[in-house]
PDB file of C-alpha atoms in Angstrom:
ATOM      1  CA  UNK A  29     -22.853  36.566-160.135  1.00 44.00           C
ATOM      2  CA  UNK A  30     -26.409  35.420-160.699  1.00 48.00           C
ATOM      3  CA  UNK A  31     -28.157  33.011-158.367  1.00 49.00           C
ATOM      4  CA  UNK A  32     -28.901  30.788-161.360  1.00 90.00           C
ATOM      5  CA  UNK A  33     -25.474  29.111-161.448  1.00 95.00           C
ATOM      6  CA  UNK A  34     -24.367  26.294-159.159  1.00 97.00           C
ATOM      7  CA  UNK A  35     -20.801  24.971-159.067  1.00 98.00           C
ATOM      8  CA  UNK A  36     -20.442  21.350-157.996  1.00 98.00           C
ATOM      9  CA  UNK A  37     -16.945  20.325-156.901  1.00 98.00           C
ATOM     10  CA  UNK A  38     -17.033  16.669-157.855  1.00 98.00           C
ATOM     11  CA  UNK A  39     -14.864  14.248-155.885  1.00 97.00           C
ATOM     12  CA  UNK A  40     -14.777  10.520-156.449  1.00 96.00           C
ATOM     13  CA  UNK A  41     -15.858   9.607-152.916  1.00 94.00           C
ATOM     14  CA  UNK A  42     -14.676   6.930-150.503  1.00 93.00           C
ATOM     15  CA  UNK A  43     -16.004   4.919-147.594  1.00 93.00           C
ATOM     16  CA  UNK A  44     -12.976   6.248-145.638  1.00 93.00           C
ATOM     17  CA  UNK A  45     -14.057   9.448-143.902  1.00 94.00           C
ATOM     18  CA  UNK A  46     -10.426  10.672-143.765  1.00 95.00           C
ATOM     19  CA  UNK A  47     -10.378  10.639-147.578  1.00 95.00           C
ATOM     20  CA  UNK A  48     -13.536  12.749-147.729  1.00 95.00           C
ATOM     21  CA  UNK A  49     -12.161  15.086-145.039  1.00 96.00           C
ATOM     22  CA  UNK A  50      -9.186  15.899-147.284  1.00 96.00           C
ATOM     23  CA  UNK A  51     -11.538  16.882-150.096  1.00 96.00           C
ATOM     24  CA  UNK A  52     -13.665  19.004-147.791  1.00 96.00           C
ATOM     25  CA  UNK A  53     -10.492  20.821-146.661  1.00 98.00           C
ATOM     26  CA  UNK A  54      -9.410  21.239-150.282  1.00 98.00           C
ATOM     27  CA  UNK A  55     -12.817  22.684-151.133  1.00 98.00           C
ATOM     28  CA  UNK A  56     -13.086  24.904-148.039  1.00 98.00           C
ATOM     29  CA  UNK A  57     -11.594  28.140-149.476  1.00 98.00           C
ATOM     30  CA  UNK A  58     -13.871  27.844-152.529  1.00 98.00           C
ATOM     31  CA  UNK A  59     -16.946  27.139-150.413  1.00 98.00           C
ATOM     32  CA  UNK A  60     -16.155  30.076-148.139  1.00 97.00           C
ATOM     33  CA  UNK A  61     -15.620  32.445-151.041  1.00 96.00           C
ATOM     34  CA  UNK A  62     -18.352  31.334-153.444  1.00 96.00           C
ATOM     35  CA  UNK A  63     -21.846  30.835-152.030  1.00 93.00           C
ATOM     36  CA  UNK A  64     -22.900  28.970-155.173  1.00 94.00           C
ATOM     37  CA  UNK A  65     -20.342  26.173-154.701  1.00 97.00           C
ATOM     38  CA  UNK A  66     -20.998  22.731-153.186  1.00 98.00           C
ATOM     39  CA  UNK A  67     -19.090  19.453-152.852  1.00 98.00           C
ATOM     40  CA  UNK A  68     -20.651  16.348-154.421  1.00 98.00           C
ATOM     41  CA  UNK A  69     -19.420  12.770-154.598  1.00 97.00           C
ATOM     42  CA  UNK A  70     -19.587  10.397-157.537  1.00 96.00           C
ATOM     43  CA  UNK A  71     -19.957   7.336-155.315  1.00 95.00           C
ATOM     44  CA  UNK A  72     -19.331   5.887-151.842  1.00 94.00           C
ATOM     45  CA  UNK A  73     -20.022   9.145-149.969  1.00 94.00           C
ATOM     46  CA  UNK A  74     -22.694  11.772-149.636  1.00 96.00           C
ATOM     47  CA  UNK A  75     -24.024  14.127-150.815  1.00 97.00           C
ATOM     48  CA  UNK A  76     -23.992  12.415-154.181  1.00 98.00           C
ATOM     49  CA  UNK A  77     -23.802  14.191-157.515  1.00 98.00           C
ATOM     50  CA  UNK A  78     -27.379  13.128-158.189  1.00 98.00           C
ATOM     51  CA  UNK A  79     -28.569  14.572-154.868  1.00 98.00           C
ATOM     52  CA  UNK A  80     -26.813  17.887-155.470  1.00 98.00           C
ATOM     53  CA  UNK A  81     -28.150  18.200-159.014  1.00 98.00           C
ATOM     54  CA  UNK A  82     -31.664  17.502-157.726  1.00 98.00           C
ATOM     55  CA  UNK A  83     -31.254  20.036-154.923  1.00 98.00           C
ATOM     56  CA  UNK A  84     -30.013  22.709-157.334  1.00 98.00           C
ATOM     57  CA  UNK A  85     -33.008  22.163-159.602  1.00 97.00           C
ATOM     58  CA  UNK A  86     -35.370  22.398-156.628  1.00 97.00           C
ATOM     59  CA  UNK A  87     -33.743  25.721-155.744  1.00 96.00           C
ATOM     60  CA  UNK A  88     -34.423  27.036-159.249  1.00 96.00           C
ATOM     61  CA  UNK A  89     -30.850  26.777-160.564  1.00 96.00           C
ATOM     62  CA  UNK A  90     -30.780  26.456-164.342  1.00 93.00           C
ATOM     63  CA  UNK A  91     -27.040  26.191-164.948  1.00 96.00           C
ATOM     64  CA  UNK A  92     -24.810  23.671-163.190  1.00 97.00           C
ATOM     65  CA  UNK A  93     -21.045  23.578-163.669  1.00 97.00           C
ATOM     66  CA  UNK A  94     -19.221  20.471-162.529  1.00 98.00           C
ATOM     67  CA  UNK A  95     -15.550  20.973-161.592  1.00 98.00           C
ATOM     68  CA  UNK A  96     -13.888  17.565-161.179  1.00 98.00           C
ATOM     69  CA  UNK A  97     -11.542  17.351-158.197  1.00 98.00           C
ATOM     70  CA  UNK A  98      -9.457  14.846-160.108  1.00 97.00           C
ATOM     71  CA  UNK A  99      -5.884  15.280-161.293  1.00 97.00           C
ATOM     72  CA  UNK A 100      -6.507  13.624-164.676  1.00 96.00           C
ATOM     73  CA  UNK A 101      -9.364  12.234-166.718  1.00 95.00           C
ATOM     74  CA  UNK A 102      -9.573   8.460-166.575  1.00 92.00           C
ATOM     75  CA  UNK A 103     -12.531   6.194-167.230  1.00 92.00           C
ATOM     76  CA  UNK A 104     -14.704   7.934-164.626  1.00 95.00           C
ATOM     77  CA  UNK A 105     -14.431  11.365-166.238  1.00 96.00           C
ATOM     78  CA  UNK A 106     -14.399  10.116-169.829  1.00 96.00           C
ATOM     79  CA  UNK A 107     -17.325   7.701-169.570  1.00 96.00           C
ATOM     80  CA  UNK A 108     -19.116   7.314-166.220  1.00 97.00           C
ATOM     81  CA  UNK A 109     -19.603  10.963-165.255  1.00 98.00           C
ATOM     82  CA  UNK A 110     -20.661  12.124-168.759  1.00 98.00           C
ATOM     83  CA  UNK A 111     -23.242   9.314-168.805  1.00 98.00           C
ATOM     84  CA  UNK A 112     -24.520  10.312-165.344  1.00 98.00           C
ATOM     85  CA  UNK A 113     -24.746  13.969-166.360  1.00 98.00           C
ATOM     86  CA  UNK A 114     -26.600  13.159-169.587  1.00 98.00           C
ATOM     87  CA  UNK A 115     -29.154  11.243-167.568  1.00 98.00           C
ATOM     88  CA  UNK A 116     -29.577  14.156-165.120  1.00 98.00           C
ATOM     89  CA  UNK A 117     -29.925  16.697-167.948  1.00 97.00           C
ATOM     90  CA  UNK A 118     -32.798  14.726-169.381  1.00 97.00           C
ATOM     91  CA  UNK A 119     -34.419  13.853-166.082  1.00 97.00           C
ATOM     92  CA  UNK A 120     -34.131  17.310-164.470  1.00 96.00           C
ATOM     93  CA  UNK A 121     -34.200  19.505-167.607  1.00 96.00           C
ATOM     94  CA  UNK A 122     -31.175  21.502-166.502  1.00 96.00           C
ATOM     95  CA  UNK A 123     -28.006  22.705-168.248  1.00 97.00           C
ATOM     96  CA  UNK A 124     -24.948  20.902-166.886  1.00 98.00           C
ATOM     97  CA  UNK A 125     -21.400  21.617-168.039  1.00 97.00           C
ATOM     98  CA  UNK A 126     -18.566  19.226-167.226  1.00 98.00           C
ATOM     99  CA  UNK A 127     -15.343  21.189-166.889  1.00 97.00           C
ATOM    100  CA  UNK A 128     -11.808  19.752-167.201  1.00 97.00           C
ATOM    101  CA  UNK A 129     -10.259  18.042-164.153  1.00 98.00           C
ATOM    102  CA  UNK A 130      -8.346  20.519-162.002  1.00 98.00           C
ATOM    103  CA  UNK A 131      -5.077  18.685-162.695  1.00 97.00           C
ATOM    104  CA  UNK A 132      -5.196  19.986-166.279  1.00 97.00           C
ATOM    105  CA  UNK A 133      -5.024  23.592-165.096  1.00 97.00           C
ATOM    106  CA  UNK A 134      -1.469  24.964-165.468  1.00 97.00           C
ATOM    107  CA  UNK A 135      -1.739  26.668-162.067  1.00 97.00           C
ATOM    108  CA  UNK A 136      -1.579  23.247-160.410  1.00 97.00           C
ATOM    109  CA  UNK A 137       1.787  22.571-162.003  1.00 97.00           C
ATOM    110  CA  UNK A 138       3.141  25.832-160.574  1.00 97.00           C
ATOM    111  CA  UNK A 139       1.846  24.981-157.106  1.00 97.00           C
ATOM    112  CA  UNK A 140       3.372  21.518-157.316  1.00 98.00           C
ATOM    113  CA  UNK A 141       6.730  23.138-158.024  1.00 98.00           C
ATOM    114  CA  UNK A 142       6.291  25.397-154.974  1.00 97.00           C
ATOM    115  CA  UNK A 143       5.388  22.404-152.799  1.00 96.00           C
ATOM    116  CA  UNK A 144       8.409  20.377-153.905  1.00 96.00           C
ATOM    117  CA  UNK A 145      10.758  23.344-153.509  1.00 96.00           C
ATOM    118  CA  UNK A 146       9.384  23.908-150.024  1.00 93.00           C
ATOM    119  CA  UNK A 147       9.952  20.270-149.131  1.00 89.00           C
ATOM    120  CA  UNK A 148      13.562  20.453-150.255  1.00 88.00           C
ATOM    121  CA  UNK A 149      14.229  23.712-148.443  1.00 86.00           C
ATOM    122  CA  UNK A 150      12.857  22.317-145.186  1.00 78.00           C
ATOM    123  CA  UNK A 151      15.029  19.256-145.485  1.00 68.00           C
ATOM    124  CA  UNK A 152      18.140  21.352-146.062  1.00 62.00           C
ATOM    125  CA  UNK A 153      17.363  23.894-143.328  1.00 54.00           C
TER     126      UNK A 153
ATOM    127  CA  UNK B  25      20.990  21.464-153.018  1.00 44.00           C
ATOM    128  CA  UNK B  26      23.133  18.377-152.745  1.00 48.00           C
ATOM    129  CA  UNK B  27      23.197  15.747-155.471  1.00 50.00           C
ATOM    130  CA  UNK B  28      22.311  13.137-152.874  1.00 90.00           C
ATOM    131  CA  UNK B  29      18.568  13.848-152.848  1.00 95.00           C
ATOM    132  CA  UNK B  30      16.116  12.595-155.432  1.00 97.00           C
ATOM    133  CA  UNK B  31      12.457  13.682-155.546  1.00 98.00           C
ATOM    134  CA  UNK B  32      10.055  11.180-157.097  1.00 98.00           C
ATOM    135  CA  UNK B  33       6.701  12.584-158.148  1.00 98.00           C
ATOM    136  CA  UNK B  34       4.555   9.508-157.713  1.00 98.00           C
ATOM    137  CA  UNK B  35       1.472   9.148-159.908  1.00 97.00           C
ATOM    138  CA  UNK B  36      -0.852   6.164-159.857  1.00 96.00           C
ATOM    139  CA  UNK B  37      -0.362   5.280-163.520  1.00 94.00           C
ATOM    140  CA  UNK B  38      -2.787   4.200-166.222  1.00 93.00           C
ATOM    141  CA  UNK B  39      -2.779   2.219-169.437  1.00 93.00           C
ATOM    142  CA  UNK B  40      -4.337   5.326-171.055  1.00 94.00           C
ATOM    143  CA  UNK B  41      -1.495   7.463-172.392  1.00 94.00           C
ATOM    144  CA  UNK B  42      -3.680  10.610-172.190  1.00 95.00           C
ATOM    145  CA  UNK B  43      -3.900  10.094-168.424  1.00 95.00           C
ATOM    146  CA  UNK B  44      -0.131   9.874-168.121  1.00 95.00           C
ATOM    147  CA  UNK B  45       0.282  12.910-170.406  1.00 96.00           C
ATOM    148  CA  UNK B  46      -1.729  15.003-167.926  1.00 96.00           C
ATOM    149  CA  UNK B  47       0.619  14.005-165.120  1.00 96.00           C
ATOM    150  CA  UNK B  48       3.693  14.744-167.205  1.00 97.00           C
ATOM    151  CA  UNK B  49       2.282  18.209-167.933  1.00 98.00           C
ATOM    152  CA  UNK B  50       1.490  18.691-164.249  1.00 98.00           C
ATOM    153  CA  UNK B  51       5.048  17.710-163.353  1.00 98.00           C
ATOM    154  CA  UNK B  52       6.720  19.729-166.132  1.00 98.00           C
ATOM    155  CA  UNK B  53       7.378  22.983-164.191  1.00 98.00           C
ATOM    156  CA  UNK B  54       8.888  20.979-161.316  1.00 98.00           C
ATOM    157  CA  UNK B  55      11.049  18.884-163.646  1.00 98.00           C
ATOM    158  CA  UNK B  56      12.260  21.995-165.454  1.00 97.00           C
ATOM    159  CA  UNK B  57      13.098  23.794-162.240  1.00 96.00           C
ATOM    160  CA  UNK B  58      14.517  20.956-160.128  1.00 96.00           C
ATOM    161  CA  UNK B  59      17.095  18.678-161.746  1.00 94.00           C
ATOM    162  CA  UNK B  60      16.697  16.143-158.939  1.00 94.00           C
ATOM    163  CA  UNK B  61      13.004  15.504-159.681  1.00 97.00           C
ATOM    164  CA  UNK B  62      11.562  12.602-161.695  1.00 98.00           C
ATOM    165  CA  UNK B  63       8.085  11.192-162.378  1.00 98.00           C
ATOM    166  CA  UNK B  64       7.430   7.579-161.336  1.00 98.00           C
ATOM    167  CA  UNK B  65       4.298   5.454-161.590  1.00 97.00           C
ATOM    168  CA  UNK B  66       2.893   3.077-159.015  1.00 96.00           C
ATOM    169  CA  UNK B  67       1.476   0.733-161.639  1.00 95.00           C
ATOM    170  CA  UNK B  68       0.276   0.420-165.255  1.00 94.00           C
ATOM    171  CA  UNK B  69       2.851   2.860-166.697  1.00 94.00           C
ATOM    172  CA  UNK B  70       6.571   3.380-166.788  1.00 96.00           C
ATOM    173  CA  UNK B  71       8.976   4.304-165.360  1.00 97.00           C
ATOM    174  CA  UNK B  72       7.784   2.502-162.250  1.00 98.00           C
ATOM    175  CA  UNK B  73       8.542   3.582-158.705  1.00 98.00           C
ATOM    176  CA  UNK B  74      10.745   0.508-158.355  1.00 98.00           C
ATOM    177  CA  UNK B  75      12.719   1.406-161.499  1.00 98.00           C
ATOM    178  CA  UNK B  76      13.252   4.989-160.370  1.00 98.00           C
ATOM    179  CA  UNK B  77      14.342   3.964-156.875  1.00 98.00           C
ATOM    180  CA  UNK B  78      16.815   1.490-158.402  1.00 98.00           C
ATOM    181  CA  UNK B  79      18.100   4.141-160.812  1.00 98.00           C
ATOM    182  CA  UNK B  80      18.590   6.664-158.000  1.00 98.00           C
ATOM    183  CA  UNK B  81      20.572   4.139-155.970  1.00 97.00           C
ATOM    184  CA  UNK B  82      22.747   3.321-158.999  1.00 97.00           C
ATOM    185  CA  UNK B  83      23.454   7.049-159.331  1.00 96.00           C
ATOM    186  CA  UNK B  84      24.608   7.190-155.713  1.00 96.00           C
ATOM    187  CA  UNK B  85      21.546   8.935-154.293  1.00 96.00           C
ATOM    188  CA  UNK B  86      21.102   8.188-150.585  1.00 93.00           C
ATOM    189  CA  UNK B  87      17.932  10.127-149.845  1.00 96.00           C
ATOM    190  CA  UNK B  88      14.719   9.700-151.825  1.00 97.00           C
ATOM    191  CA  UNK B  89      11.619  11.800-151.203  1.00 97.00           C
ATOM    192  CA  UNK B  90       8.359  10.575-152.673  1.00 98.00           C
ATOM    193  CA  UNK B  91       5.750  13.282-153.367  1.00 98.00           C
ATOM    194  CA  UNK B  92       2.410  11.634-154.161  1.00 98.00           C
ATOM    195  CA  UNK B  93       0.526  13.270-157.032  1.00 98.00           C
ATOM    196  CA  UNK B  94      -2.714  12.250-155.393  1.00 97.00           C
ATOM    197  CA  UNK B  95      -5.382  14.558-153.990  1.00 97.00           C
ATOM    198  CA  UNK B  96      -6.013  12.410-150.914  1.00 96.00           C
ATOM    199  CA  UNK B  97      -4.647   9.334-149.212  1.00 95.00           C
ATOM    200  CA  UNK B  98      -6.705   6.227-149.886  1.00 92.00           C
ATOM    201  CA  UNK B  99      -5.715   2.596-149.687  1.00 92.00           C
ATOM    202  CA  UNK B 100      -2.809   3.046-152.106  1.00 95.00           C
ATOM    203  CA  UNK B 101      -1.074   5.703-150.028  1.00 96.00           C
ATOM    204  CA  UNK B 102      -2.000   4.247-146.642  1.00 96.00           C
ATOM    205  CA  UNK B 103      -1.071   0.625-147.374  1.00 96.00           C
ATOM    206  CA  UNK B 104       0.293  -0.288-150.803  1.00 97.00           C
ATOM    207  CA  UNK B 105       2.894   2.441-151.291  1.00 98.00           C
ATOM    208  CA  UNK B 106       4.279   2.258-147.710  1.00 98.00           C
ATOM    209  CA  UNK B 107       4.686  -1.522-148.178  1.00 98.00           C
ATOM    210  CA  UNK B 108       6.465  -1.014-151.513  1.00 98.00           C
ATOM    211  CA  UNK B 109       8.771   1.611-150.011  1.00 98.00           C
ATOM    212  CA  UNK B 110       9.616  -0.579-147.021  1.00 98.00           C
ATOM    213  CA  UNK B 111      10.644  -3.325-149.407  1.00 98.00           C
ATOM    214  CA  UNK B 112      12.812  -0.925-151.440  1.00 98.00           C
ATOM    215  CA  UNK B 113      14.463   0.488-148.303  1.00 98.00           C
ATOM    216  CA  UNK B 114      15.543  -2.978-147.268  1.00 97.00           C
ATOM    217  CA  UNK B 115      16.482  -4.185-150.740  1.00 97.00           C
ATOM    218  CA  UNK B 116      18.372  -1.061-151.852  1.00 96.00           C
ATOM    219  CA  UNK B 117      19.595   0.202-148.464  1.00 96.00           C
ATOM    220  CA  UNK B 118      18.386   3.747-149.140  1.00 97.00           C
ATOM    221  CA  UNK B 119      16.473   6.337-147.109  1.00 97.00           C
ATOM    222  CA  UNK B 120      13.010   6.914-148.558  1.00 98.00           C
ATOM    223  CA  UNK B 121      10.534   9.445-147.152  1.00 97.00           C
ATOM    224  CA  UNK B 122       6.881   9.339-148.162  1.00 98.00           C
ATOM    225  CA  UNK B 123       5.464  12.858-148.088  1.00 97.00           C
ATOM    226  CA  UNK B 124       1.758  13.769-147.828  1.00 97.00           C
ATOM    227  CA  UNK B 125      -0.352  13.757-150.991  1.00 98.00           C
ATOM    228  CA  UNK B 126      -0.318  17.136-152.704  1.00 98.00           C
ATOM    229  CA  UNK B 127      -4.071  17.532-152.120  1.00 97.00           C
ATOM    230  CA  UNK B 128      -3.367  17.997-148.404  1.00 97.00           C
ATOM    231  CA  UNK B 129      -1.302  21.132-149.062  1.00 97.00           C
ATOM    232  CA  UNK B 130      -3.373  24.284-148.345  1.00 97.00           C
ATOM    233  CA  UNK B 131      -1.985  25.932-151.485  1.00 97.00           C
ATOM    234  CA  UNK B 132      -4.071  23.555-153.583  1.00 97.00           C
ATOM    235  CA  UNK B 133      -7.248  24.791-151.950  1.00 97.00           C
ATOM    236  CA  UNK B 134      -6.344  28.366-152.855  1.00 97.00           C
ATOM    237  CA  UNK B 135      -5.636  27.404-156.467  1.00 97.00           C
ATOM    238  CA  UNK B 136      -8.939  25.549-156.653  1.00 98.00           C
ATOM    239  CA  UNK B 137     -10.709  28.723-155.583  1.00 98.00           C
ATOM    240  CA  UNK B 138      -8.875  30.666-158.316  1.00 97.00           C
ATOM    241  CA  UNK B 139      -9.822  28.061-160.914  1.00 96.00           C
ATOM    242  CA  UNK B 140     -13.499  28.098-159.958  1.00 96.00           C
ATOM    243  CA  UNK B 141     -13.611  31.897-159.821  1.00 96.00           C
ATOM    244  CA  UNK B 142     -12.003  32.008-163.285  1.00 93.00           C
ATOM    245  CA  UNK B 143     -14.586  29.592-164.627  1.00 89.00           C
ATOM    246  CA  UNK B 144     -17.430  31.723-163.311  1.00 88.00           C
ATOM    247  CA  UNK B 145     -15.928  34.959-164.622  1.00 86.00           C
ATOM    248  CA  UNK B 146     -15.525  33.494-168.100  1.00 78.00           C
ATOM    249  CA  UNK B 147     -19.122  32.339-168.140  1.00 68.00           C
ATOM    250  CA  UNK B 148     -20.386  35.782-167.117  1.00 62.00           C
ATOM    251  CA  UNK B 149     -18.132  37.732-169.509  1.00 54.00           C
TER     252      UNK B 149
END
């Protein structure tokens, strides 16, 4: 692992702190395990994506990977976020890669099955 | 497993078929493994939650468990969906349990860590 890569776990953001708390809990194992990972919000909460990109550049990071904490790609991930990232690439002169939303990873489907099975077992216990 | 339980995997819904396709893929392992599971949409796509609750009641199901395919609980899961479910309980005379959004399950945090680690390993290979 080089110090030159930063992973930004991108959540939509909300003015409801409980919503953000869920994302921070979701991100916690990644943040604990990977020192190069941070949470960033698209809107309505901080730190923003823009702030975290700026901070990474200040720290000398040349390669930013954005992992969307979204289950599927809607308008935000198809239009708004790519436009934001293109602006940051030009403004900050940094490589930024937008990865697929986590909901597209087949491992999530397996975990969903485990969760639902667990729910049914509890209810029949 | 009794035939009297139905699990509804509740997604928000979108007019963009690609969005819905991602949720169907996410749900696929659960649907293949659990014959009592179905996908239902809150709005903008079909089948709707209302349609699936009605269908379950017609099939003699007395116990419906709604598993939200959401990462966190915002306004929809705190207000809109509970109000919809309360209406369906009264109208259809059926037990409906709203479970926590899947993003609150600690297993998702572990999978996120695996996904991010995989992304970093690929990029350093």
